[in-house]
PDB file of C-alpha atoms in Angstrom:
ATOM      1  CA  MET A   1      -7.910 -24.696  10.645  1.00  0.00           C
ATOM      2  CA  ILE A   2     -10.508 -21.618   9.790  1.00  0.00           C
ATOM      3  CA  ARG A   3     -11.552 -19.682   7.031  1.00  0.00           C
ATOM      4  CA  ILE A   4     -11.893 -16.266   7.663  1.00  0.00           C
ATOM      5  CA  ARG A   5     -14.026 -13.708   5.340  1.00  0.00           C
ATOM      6  CA  GLU A   6     -12.383 -10.241   6.666  1.00  0.00           C
ATOM      7  CA  ALA A   7      -8.781 -10.476   4.499  1.00  0.00           C
ATOM      8  CA  ILE A   8      -5.344 -10.141   7.397  1.00  0.00           C
ATOM      9  CA  ILE A   9      -3.017  -7.358   6.414  1.00  0.00           C
ATOM     10  CA  VAL A  10      -0.219  -8.421   8.463  1.00  0.00           C
ATOM     11  CA  GLU A  11       3.404  -6.371   8.758  1.00  0.00           C
ATOM     12  CA  GLY A  12       6.195  -9.233   6.795  1.00  0.00           C
ATOM     13  CA  ARG A  13       6.606 -12.444   5.181  1.00  0.00           C
ATOM     14  CA  TYR A  14       6.978 -14.373   8.956  1.00  0.00           C
ATOM     15  CA  ASP A  15       4.040 -13.738  10.065  1.00  0.00           C
ATOM     16  CA  LYS A  16       2.490 -14.287   6.675  1.00  0.00           C
ATOM     17  CA  ILE A  17       3.701 -17.876   7.164  1.00  0.00           C
ATOM     18  CA  THR A  18       2.786 -18.038  10.695  1.00  0.00           C
ATOM     19  CA  LEU A  19      -0.937 -17.778   9.789  1.00  0.00           C
ATOM     20  CA  SER A  20      -1.247 -18.911   6.754  1.00  0.00           C
ATOM     21  CA  SER A  21      -1.260 -22.525   8.485  1.00  0.00           C
ATOM     22  CA  LEU A  22      -4.137 -21.589  10.934  1.00  0.00           C
ATOM     23  CA  VAL A  23      -6.723 -19.839   8.971  1.00  0.00           C
ATOM     24  CA  ASP A  24      -7.343 -20.129   5.235  1.00  0.00           C
ATOM     25  CA  THR A  25      -8.201 -16.155   3.972  1.00  0.00           C
ATOM     26  CA  VAL A  26      -6.055 -13.880   2.021  1.00  0.00           C
ATOM     27  CA  ILE A  27      -3.164 -12.959   4.252  1.00  0.00           C
ATOM     28  CA  ILE A  28      -1.427  -9.417   2.460  1.00  0.00           C
ATOM     29  CA  GLU A  29       2.421  -8.216   3.956  1.00  0.00           C
ATOM     30  CA  THR A  30       2.514  -4.913   3.973  1.00  0.00           C
ATOM     31  CA  GLY A  31       6.623  -5.552   3.760  1.00  0.00           C
ATOM     32  CA  GLY A  32       6.668  -2.857   7.443  1.00  0.00           C
ATOM     33  CA  PHE A  33       6.923   0.616   6.611  1.00  0.00           C
ATOM     34  CA  GLY A  34       7.071  -0.422   2.521  1.00  0.00           C
ATOM     35  CA  ILE A  35       3.412   0.358   2.674  1.00  0.00           C
ATOM     36  CA  PHE A  36       3.799   4.088   3.312  1.00  0.00           C
ATOM     37  CA  ASN A  37       4.805   4.131  -0.184  1.00  0.00           C
ATOM     38  CA  ASP A  38       3.614   1.314  -2.129  1.00  0.00           C
ATOM     39  CA  ARG A  39       0.134   2.891  -3.963  1.00  0.00           C
ATOM     40  CA  GLU A  40      -0.205  -0.314  -5.972  1.00  0.00           C
ATOM     41  CA  ARG A  41      -0.217  -2.288  -2.046  1.00  0.00           C
ATOM     42  CA  LEU A  42      -2.398  -0.102  -0.274  1.00  0.00           C
ATOM     43  CA  ARG A  43      -4.973  -0.095  -3.694  1.00  0.00           C
ATOM     44  CA  TYR A  44      -5.767  -3.753  -3.835  1.00  0.00           C
ATOM     45  CA  ILE A  45      -5.641  -3.331  -0.041  1.00  0.00           C
ATOM     46  CA  ARG A  46      -8.859  -0.556   0.088  1.00  0.00           C
ATOM     47  CA  GLN A  47      -9.977  -3.145  -2.433  1.00  0.00           C
ATOM     48  CA  LEU A  48      -9.993  -5.777  -0.130  1.00  0.00           C
ATOM     49  CA  ALA A  49     -11.604  -3.841   2.034  1.00  0.00           C
ATOM     50  CA  GLN A  50     -14.429  -2.785   0.064  1.00  0.00           C
ATOM     51  CA  ARG A  51     -15.557  -6.714  -0.993  1.00  0.00           C
ATOM     52  CA  ARG A  52     -14.437  -8.868   2.078  1.00  0.00           C
ATOM     53  CA  GLY A  53     -13.527  -6.287   4.795  1.00  0.00           C
ATOM     54  CA  ILE A  54      -9.572  -6.539   6.363  1.00  0.00           C
ATOM     55  CA  ILE A  55      -7.434  -7.160  10.058  1.00  0.00           C
ATOM     56  CA  VAL A  56      -5.121  -5.127  10.468  1.00  0.00           C
ATOM     57  CA  MET A  57      -2.966  -7.992  13.087  1.00  0.00           C
ATOM     58  CA  THR A  58       0.256  -5.828  13.697  1.00  0.00           C
ATOM     59  CA  ASP A  59       2.708  -6.736  15.980  1.00  0.00           C
ATOM     60  CA  GLY A  60       2.713  -4.586  19.405  1.00  0.00           C
ATOM     61  CA  ASP A  61       6.333  -2.891  18.924  1.00  0.00           C
ATOM     62  CA  GLY A  62       6.324   0.785  18.012  1.00  0.00           C
ATOM     63  CA  ALA A  63       6.458   0.064  14.363  1.00  0.00           C
ATOM     64  CA  GLY A  64       3.630  -2.094  14.753  1.00  0.00           C
ATOM     65  CA  PHE A  65       1.460   0.708  16.258  1.00  0.00           C
ATOM     66  CA  VAL A  66       2.887   3.036  13.028  1.00  0.00           C
ATOM     67  CA  ILE A  67       1.307   0.604  10.743  1.00  0.00           C
ATOM     68  CA  ARG A  68      -1.653   0.184  12.175  1.00  0.00           C
ATOM     69  CA  ARG A  69      -2.380   4.099  12.590  1.00  0.00           C
ATOM     70  CA  TYR A  70      -1.737   4.294   9.028  1.00  0.00           C
ATOM     71  CA  LEU A  71      -3.354   2.290   7.410  1.00  0.00           C
ATOM     72  CA  LYS A  72      -6.551   3.370  10.243  1.00  0.00           C
ATOM     73  CA  GLY A  73      -6.142   6.861   8.456  1.00  0.00           C
ATOM     74  CA  ALA A  74      -5.466   5.645   4.336  1.00  0.00           C
ATOM     75  CA  VAL A  75      -8.560   2.866   5.168  1.00  0.00           C
ATOM     76  CA  ASP A  76     -12.270   3.472   5.632  1.00  0.00           C
ATOM     77  CA  PRO A  77     -12.688   2.327   9.135  1.00  0.00           C
ATOM     78  CA  ALA A  78     -15.952   1.382   8.697  1.00  0.00           C
ATOM     79  CA  LEU A  79     -14.277  -1.455   6.805  1.00  0.00           C
ATOM     80  CA  VAL A  80     -11.339  -2.333   9.267  1.00  0.00           C
ATOM     81  CA  LYS A  81     -11.178  -4.386  12.174  1.00  0.00           C
ATOM     82  CA  HIS A  82      -7.679  -4.407  14.696  1.00  0.00           C
ATOM     83  CA  ALA A  83      -6.600  -7.760  16.094  1.00  0.00           C
ATOM     84  CA  TYR A  84      -4.641  -7.072  18.982  1.00  0.00           C
ATOM     85  CA  ILE A  85      -1.206  -9.882  19.817  1.00  0.00           C
ATOM     86  CA  PRO A  86      -0.662  -9.531  23.954  1.00  0.00           C
ATOM     87  CA  ASP A  87       2.931  -7.957  25.201  1.00  0.00           C
ATOM     88  CA  ILE A  88       4.709 -11.081  25.751  1.00  0.00           C
ATOM     89  CA  MET A  89       8.746 -10.661  26.045  1.00  0.00           C
ATOM     90  CA  GLY A  90      11.206 -13.172  23.856  1.00  0.00           C
ATOM     91  CA  LYS A  91      12.804 -13.328  21.110  1.00  0.00           C
ATOM     92  CA  GLU A  92      11.365 -15.211  17.840  1.00  0.00           C
ATOM     93  CA  ARG A  93      12.940 -18.734  16.983  1.00  0.00           C
ATOM     94  CA  ARG A  94      14.506 -18.267  13.636  1.00  0.00           C
ATOM     95  CA  LYS A  95      16.362 -14.358  15.102  1.00  0.00           C
ATOM     96  CA  LYS A  96      19.525 -14.233  16.829  1.00  0.00           C
ATOM     97  CA  GLU A  97      18.568 -11.272  19.020  1.00  0.00           C
ATOM     98  CA  ALA A  98      15.130 -10.263  20.045  1.00  0.00           C
ATOM     99  CA  SER A  99      13.583  -7.102  19.129  1.00  0.00           C
ATOM    100  CA  LYS A 100      14.804  -3.387  19.968  1.00  0.00           C
ATOM    101  CA  GLU A 101      11.386  -3.617  23.053  1.00  0.00           C
ATOM    102  CA  GLY A 102      12.106  -7.575  23.644  1.00  0.00           C
ATOM    103  CA  LYS A 103       8.684  -8.528  22.636  1.00  0.00           C
ATOM    104  CA  LEU A 104       7.476 -11.520  20.658  1.00  0.00           C
ATOM    105  CA  GLY A 105       6.406 -10.523  17.144  1.00  0.00           C
ATOM    106  CA  VAL A 106       3.174 -11.699  15.718  1.00  0.00           C
ATOM    107  CA  GLU A 107       5.726 -14.493  13.932  1.00  0.00           C
ATOM    108  CA  GLY A 108       6.480 -15.669  17.871  1.00  0.00           C
ATOM    109  CA  MET A 109       2.580 -16.088  19.381  1.00  0.00           C
ATOM    110  CA  ALA A 110       1.772 -19.375  20.086  1.00  0.00           C
ATOM    111  CA  PRO A 111      -1.261 -20.929  17.089  1.00  0.00           C
ATOM    112  CA  GLU A 112      -3.878 -20.396  19.835  1.00  0.00           C
ATOM    113  CA  VAL A 113      -2.942 -16.552  21.341  1.00  0.00           C
ATOM    114  CA  LEU A 114      -3.641 -15.504  17.328  1.00  0.00           C
ATOM    115  CA  LEU A 115      -6.537 -17.233  16.774  1.00  0.00           C
ATOM    116  CA  ARG A 116      -8.090 -15.535  20.363  1.00  0.00           C
ATOM    117  CA  ALA A 117      -7.238 -12.480  18.508  1.00  0.00           C
ATOM    118  CA  LEU A 118      -9.034 -12.954  15.512  1.00  0.00           C
ATOM    119  CA  ARG A 119     -11.766 -13.942  17.158  1.00  0.00           C
ATOM    120  CA  ALA A 120     -12.319 -10.920  19.979  1.00  0.00           C
ATOM    121  CA  CYS A 121     -11.470  -8.705  16.930  1.00  0.00           C
ATOM    122  CA  GLY A 122     -14.756  -9.949  15.353  1.00  0.00           C
ATOM    123  CA  ALA A 123     -12.967 -11.692  12.433  1.00  0.00           C
ATOM    124  CA  THR A 124     -15.810 -13.135  10.362  1.00  0.00           C
ATOM    125  CA  ILE A 125     -14.948 -17.554  11.018  1.00  0.00           C
ATOM    126  CA  GLU A 126     -16.916 -20.372   8.530  1.00  0.00           C
ATOM    127  CA  ASP A 127     -19.630 -21.772  10.859  1.00  0.00           C
ATOM    128  CA  GLU A 128     -18.919 -19.386  14.262  1.00  0.00           C
ATOM    129  CA  ALA A 129     -21.790 -16.858  14.556  1.00  0.00           C
ATOM    130  CA  ALA A 130     -20.204 -13.906  15.968  1.00  0.00           C
ATOM    131  CA  ALA A 131     -18.754 -13.045  18.828  1.00  0.00           C
ATOM    132  CA  PRO A 132     -21.193  -9.665  21.171  1.00  0.00           C
ATOM    133  CA  THR A 133     -19.384  -6.522  22.052  1.00  0.00           C
ATOM    134  CA  MET A 134     -19.859  -4.859  25.401  1.00  0.00           C
ATOM    135  CA  GLY A 135     -20.943  -1.773  24.058  1.00  0.00           C
ATOM    136  CA  LEU A 136     -18.765  -0.593  26.504  1.00  0.00           C
ATOM    137  CA  ARG A 137     -17.999   4.105  25.195  1.00  0.00           C
ATOM    138  CA  LYS A 138     -15.503   6.706  26.585  1.00  0.00           C
ATOM    139  CA  SER A 139     -17.917   7.513  29.443  1.00  0.00           C
ATOM    140  CA  ASP A 140     -17.334   4.323  30.705  1.00  0.00           C
ATOM    141  CA  LEU A 141     -14.334   4.461  30.593  1.00  0.00           C
ATOM    142  CA  TYR A 142     -14.062   7.873  32.629  1.00  0.00           C
ATOM    143  CA  ALA A 143     -16.830   7.330  34.757  1.00  0.00           C
ATOM    144  CA  ASP A 144     -14.424   3.807  35.559  1.00  0.00           C
ATOM    145  CA  GLY A 145     -10.994   6.685  36.625  1.00  0.00           C
ATOM    146  CA  LEU A 146      -9.281   5.001  33.097  1.00  0.00           C
ATOM    147  CA  LEU A 147      -9.566   8.850  31.230  1.00  0.00           C
ATOM    148  CA  GLY A 148      -9.269  12.524  32.020  1.00  0.00           C
ATOM    149  CA  GLN A 149      -8.614  11.992  35.553  1.00  0.00           C
ATOM    150  CA  PRO A 150      -5.355  11.969  37.702  1.00  0.00           C
ATOM    151  CA  GLY A 151      -4.159   8.428  37.876  1.00  0.00           C
ATOM    152  CA  SER A 152      -6.037   7.321  34.822  1.00  0.00           C
ATOM    153  CA  ALA A 153      -2.831   6.632  33.078  1.00  0.00           C
ATOM    154  CA  ALA A 154      -1.045   4.767  35.408  1.00  0.00           C
ATOM    155  CA  LEU A 155      -4.524   2.976  36.245  1.00  0.00           C
ATOM    156  CA  ARG A 156      -5.071   2.110  32.408  1.00  0.00           C
ATOM    157  CA  THR A 157      -1.039   0.916  31.620  1.00  0.00           C
ATOM    158  CA  ALA A 158      -1.942  -2.131  34.438  1.00  0.00           C
ATOM    159  CA  LEU A 159      -5.396  -2.418  33.025  1.00  0.00           C
ATOM    160  CA  LEU A 160      -3.707  -3.237  29.514  1.00  0.00           C
ATOM    161  CA  ARG A 161      -1.532  -5.447  31.556  1.00  0.00           C
ATOM    162  CA  GLU A 162      -4.157  -7.721  33.387  1.00  0.00           C
ATOM    163  CA  LEU A 163      -5.630  -8.328  30.135  1.00  0.00           C
ATOM    164  CA  ALA A 164      -2.320  -8.577  28.280  1.00  0.00           C
ATOM    165  CA  LEU A 165      -3.337  -5.813  25.452  1.00  0.00           C
ATOM    166  CA  PRO A 166      -0.172  -4.030  23.748  1.00  0.00           C
ATOM    167  CA  GLU A 167       0.874  -1.219  25.752  1.00  0.00           C
ATOM    168  CA  ARG A 168       0.833   1.268  22.797  1.00  0.00           C
ATOM    169  CA  LEU A 169      -3.078   1.330  22.939  1.00  0.00           C
ATOM    170  CA  THR A 170      -4.111   4.592  22.730  1.00  0.00           C
ATOM    171  CA  SER A 171      -7.936   5.194  24.304  1.00  0.00           C
ATOM    172  CA  ASN A 172      -9.543   4.854  20.958  1.00  0.00           C
ATOM    173  CA  GLY A 173      -7.718   1.571  20.909  1.00  0.00           C
ATOM    174  CA  LEU A 174      -8.624   0.366  24.754  1.00  0.00           C
ATOM    175  CA  LEU A 175     -12.271   1.087  23.993  1.00  0.00           C
ATOM    176  CA  GLU A 176     -11.728  -0.898  20.284  1.00  0.00           C
ATOM    177  CA  ALA A 177     -10.023  -3.869  22.416  1.00  0.00           C
ATOM    178  CA  LEU A 178     -12.286  -3.904  25.550  1.00  0.00           C
ATOM    179  CA  ASN A 179     -15.347  -4.008  23.111  1.00  0.00           C
ATOM    180  CA  VAL A 180     -13.809  -7.290  21.021  1.00  0.00           C
ATOM    181  CA  MET A 181     -12.297  -8.996  23.598  1.00  0.00           C
ATOM    182  CA  CYS A 182     -14.371  -8.408  27.116  1.00  0.00           C
ATOM    183  CA  THR A 183     -17.239  -9.829  28.304  1.00  0.00           C
ATOM    184  CA  ARG A 184     -18.742  -6.723  31.255  1.00  0.00           C
ATOM    185  CA  ALA A 185     -17.470  -9.538  34.183  1.00  0.00           C
ATOM    186  CA  GLU A 186     -13.830 -10.278  31.932  1.00  0.00           C
ATOM    187  CA  TYR A 187     -14.004  -6.473  31.881  1.00  0.00           C
ATOM    188  CA  ASP A 188     -14.683  -5.532  36.101  1.00  0.00           C
ATOM    189  CA  ALA A 189     -12.553  -8.745  37.482  1.00  0.00           C
ATOM    190  CA  ALA A 190      -9.688  -7.217  35.711  1.00  0.00           C
ATOM    191  CA  LEU A 191     -10.038  -3.041  36.048  1.00  0.00           C
ATOM    192  CA  SER A 192     -10.344  -4.081  39.974  1.00  0.00           C
ATOM    193  CA  ALA A 193      -7.161  -6.019  39.873  1.00  0.00           C
ATOM    194  CA  ALA A 194      -5.392  -3.274  38.303  1.00  0.00           C
ATOM    195  CA  LYS A 195      -7.041  -0.361  41.032  1.00  0.00           C
ATOM    196  CA  GLU A 196      -5.406  -2.792  43.664  1.00  0.00           C
ATOM    197  CA  LYS A 197      -1.845  -2.840  41.877  1.00  0.00           C
ATOM    198  CA  ILE A 198      -1.794   0.766  41.735  1.00  0.00           C
TER     199      ILE A 198
END
């Protein structure tokens, strides 16, 4: 078990249970879309962000990204880190059917995948040095054909698949994820492979 300074924000109870076996930190559930009307919980999340920072770790489906965007606008962005889980198709063991989009959520991810996502987002882990960032800017994404050019959407989608990142990432989300999850060599290799696939 690793100890993390930041509080982790997840969607539901089973996500919290899964993470509780891996990390020692405060883990808060949004109650799914319930966070939109729960002023007390949002106030608590803001207080946690001020005192220790927060990590948002939602599912990679549409609902998870709606909750992520809401928190992005409700909490000072300087106090928030975003941990992204990969798009992996399947269903959680406790469910009879897969989710609407057919993707595993936080509760269905293997422990090593969750820990990798937390490390990649820059979580402050006791007794571990912070991972350096690559320092990409939007102008770099433009120069690499990922923004503002014919075919850039297809190339972005191929790159997201190559890096096992959620397909719903915005260009800002992609930039953030690349900067915390990749080395320059990994990015270059993934971009090259993505270009070959389109």
